[in-house]
Coordinates of C-alpha atoms in Angstrom, one line a residue:
M1 CA -9.4 6.6 -142.1
A2 CA -9.1 9.6 -144.5
S3 CA -10.5 13.1 -143.9
R4 CA -10.8 16.3 -145.5
K5 CA -10.9 19.9 -143.8
T6 CA -14.6 20.2 -143.1
I7 CA -16.7 22.1 -140.8
G8 CA -19.5 19.4 -141.6
N9 CA -17.6 16.8 -139.5
I10 CA -17.1 18.9 -136.7
V11 CA -21.1 19.7 -136.6
F12 CA -21.6 16.1 -137.2
Y13 CA -19.6 14.8 -133.9
N14 CA -21.0 17.9 -132.0
I15 CA -24.6 16.6 -132.8
L16 CA -23.5 12.9 -132.0
H17 CA -23.2 14.5 -128.6
Q18 CA -27.0 15.0 -128.5
F19 CA -28.4 12.4 -130.4
D20 CA -30.3 9.1 -128.6
P21 CA -28.3 6.1 -129.0
Q22 CA -31.6 4.2 -128.2
S23 CA -33.5 5.8 -131.4
N24 CA -34.1 2.9 -133.9
M25 CA -33.4 4.5 -137.5
N26 CA -34.4 1.4 -139.1
S27 CA -37.9 1.3 -137.7
K28 CA -41.2 2.5 -139.8
V29 CA -43.8 4.5 -138.5
G30 CA -47.1 2.8 -138.6
V31 CA -50.5 4.0 -138.8
G32 CA -51.6 5.9 -135.7
D33 CA -47.9 6.1 -134.5
T34 CA -47.3 9.6 -132.6
K35 CA -44.9 11.4 -134.8
T36 CA -43.9 15.2 -135.6
V37 CA -43.3 16.8 -138.7
F38 CA -39.5 16.6 -138.4
D39 CA -40.0 12.4 -138.4
L40 CA -39.2 10.4 -141.5
T41 CA -41.2 7.2 -141.7
S42 CA -38.2 5.4 -142.5
R43 CA -34.2 5.7 -142.4
P44 CA -32.7 8.0 -144.4
S45 CA -30.9 7.2 -148.0
I46 CA -27.9 9.5 -146.8
S47 CA -26.2 9.2 -143.6
L48 CA -26.1 12.5 -141.5
Q49 CA -22.1 12.9 -141.8
S50 CA -22.6 12.7 -145.8
Y51 CA -25.8 15.0 -145.4
L52 CA -23.8 17.5 -143.5
R53 CA -21.1 17.3 -146.1
R54 CA -23.7 17.7 -149.0
L55 CA -25.0 21.1 -147.1
E56 CA -21.3 22.3 -146.8
D57 CA -20.6 21.5 -150.4
Y58 CA -23.3 23.8 -151.5
R59 CA -21.9 26.4 -149.1
V60 CA -24.9 26.7 -146.7
L61 CA -23.1 24.9 -143.9
N62 CA -20.1 27.0 -143.3
G63 CA -18.2 28.6 -140.3
K64 CA -20.7 31.4 -140.3
T65 CA -23.8 29.1 -139.9
S66 CA -22.3 26.1 -138.0
V67 CA -22.7 28.0 -134.5
P68 CA -26.2 29.3 -135.0
L69 CA -27.1 26.0 -136.3
L70 CA -26.4 24.3 -133.3
I71 CA -27.5 26.8 -130.8
F72 CA -31.0 26.9 -132.6
L73 CA -31.5 23.1 -132.8
K74 CA -30.5 23.0 -128.7
R75 CA -32.8 25.7 -128.3
F76 CA -35.7 24.1 -130.0
L77 CA -35.0 20.6 -128.6
K78 CA -35.1 21.8 -125.2
S79 CA -38.5 24.0 -125.7
T80 CA -40.1 21.1 -127.5
D81 CA -39.0 18.4 -125.1
L82 CA -38.2 16.5 -128.5
T83 CA -35.1 14.0 -128.7
L84 CA -32.8 14.2 -131.4
S85 CA -33.2 10.5 -133.0
G86 CA -32.4 8.9 -136.4
R87 CA -36.1 9.7 -137.3
N88 CA -35.7 13.3 -137.3
V89 CA -32.1 14.6 -137.5
H90 CA -32.1 15.5 -140.9
K91 CA -35.0 17.3 -140.9
L92 CA -34.1 19.4 -138.0
V93 CA -30.7 20.0 -139.1
S94 CA -31.8 21.2 -142.3
T95 CA -34.4 23.4 -140.7
A96 CA -32.1 24.9 -138.1
L97 CA -29.4 25.4 -140.8
L98 CA -32.0 27.2 -143.1
L99 CA -33.0 29.8 -140.4
A100 CA -29.6 30.2 -139.3
A101 CA -28.3 31.3 -143.0
K102 CA -31.4 33.7 -143.1
I103 CA -30.3 35.4 -139.7
I104 CA -26.7 35.4 -140.4
Y105 CA -26.8 36.6 -144.2
D106 CA -30.2 38.8 -143.7
E107 CA -31.5 37.7 -146.9
R108 CA -34.4 35.7 -148.1
I109 CA -33.8 32.1 -149.2
P110 CA -36.6 30.6 -151.2
S111 CA -37.7 27.3 -150.0
K112 CA -37.4 26.2 -153.7
S113 CA -33.6 27.0 -153.9
F114 CA -33.1 25.5 -150.3
S115 CA -35.2 22.4 -151.6
S116 CA -32.5 21.7 -154.1
V117 CA -29.8 21.5 -151.5
S118 CA -31.8 19.8 -148.8
G119 CA -33.5 17.2 -150.8
I120 CA -36.8 18.3 -149.0
S121 CA -39.6 19.6 -150.9
A122 CA -40.5 23.3 -150.8
E123 CA -43.7 22.9 -149.5
E124 CA -42.3 20.6 -146.6
I125 CA -39.9 23.1 -145.9
D126 CA -42.3 25.9 -145.5
K127 CA -44.0 23.4 -142.6
L128 CA -40.7 22.7 -141.0
E129 CA -39.8 26.3 -141.1
K130 CA -42.8 27.3 -139.4
N131 CA -43.2 24.6 -136.7
F132 CA -39.3 25.2 -135.8
T133 CA -39.9 28.9 -135.7
T134 CA -42.9 28.9 -133.5
G135 CA -41.0 26.1 -131.2
L136 CA -38.6 28.5 -130.8
D137 CA -40.9 31.3 -129.9
F138 CA -39.3 33.1 -132.9
N139 CA -36.4 33.6 -130.6
F140 CA -33.1 34.0 -132.8
Y141 CA -31.2 36.3 -130.4
I142 CA -27.7 34.9 -129.8
D143 CA -26.0 36.7 -127.0
R144 CA -22.2 36.3 -126.9
K145 CA -22.1 34.2 -124.0
T146 CA -24.1 31.6 -125.8
Y147 CA -22.2 31.7 -128.9
N148 CA -18.6 31.4 -127.5
E149 CA -20.2 28.6 -125.3
E150 CA -21.1 26.9 -128.5
V151 CA -18.0 27.6 -130.2
S152 CA -16.1 25.9 -127.2
S153 CA -18.3 23.1 -127.4
L154 CA -17.3 22.8 -131.3
V155 CA -13.6 23.2 -130.2
E156 CA -14.0 20.1 -127.9
S157 CA -16.0 18.0 -130.4
Y158 CA -13.3 18.6 -132.8
S159 CA -10.7 17.9 -130.7
K160 CA -12.2 14.3 -129.7
F161 CA -12.6 13.8 -133.6
I162 CA -9.0 14.2 -134.1
L163 CA -8.2 12.0 -131.2
N164 CA -10.6 9.1 -132.0
N165 CA -9.7 9.3 -135.7
F166 CA -6.1 10.1 -136.5
K167 CA -4.3 8.5 -133.6
N168 CA -2.0 6.7 -135.6
E169 CA -1.8 8.6 -138.8
N170 CA 0.1 11.7 -139.9
C171 CA -2.9 13.5 -141.6
N172 CA -2.5 17.1 -141.0
E173 CA -2.9 18.0 -144.4
H174 CA -6.7 16.7 -144.0
L175 CA -7.2 18.8 -140.7
L176 CA -8.0 22.3 -139.6
T177 CA -5.9 23.6 -136.8
I178 CA -7.7 24.6 -134.1
D179 CA -6.5 28.1 -134.6
E180 CA -8.0 28.0 -138.4
F181 CA -11.4 26.6 -137.0
V182 CA -11.8 29.5 -134.5
S183 CA -10.8 32.1 -136.8
M184 CA -13.8 31.0 -138.8
H185 CA -16.2 32.4 -136.4

């Protein structure tokens, strides 16, 4: 399996640890079905891994935004009792990433600009952001301990990714060393 140096792969494998394997990504939400603003009505046309690479290609997902993204995502899921599934993972990740980028870079990111990157309409982004920030109770503070624990979790996920995908291959030119990865944070 060929790969490239990518924070998207690392985030992808970290998210997989939280993913509900029982979710049915192919099912359609019918009339009267309970769903949240984060749920899609059918399977997304792009895989989560490809989606994360796209966000990385547009330089929104990077070493600086990956840790806050995951912290905000975990916080939101815990505070709302939602389960990460095939129906909601793309929108939840996008929203957490948008908020992480706004916090890290301390600047306004217009919904219309993020829409072109995320593939979600500007109006829907505004609605998702409002629901996400409310679910977090507007708590965007990340203490050093939480940050370091998340970096450790990412390093562990990346180690598993390497072990599971490159057992018999010499793919060093495609992989970040652990030191390179840690230095991104």
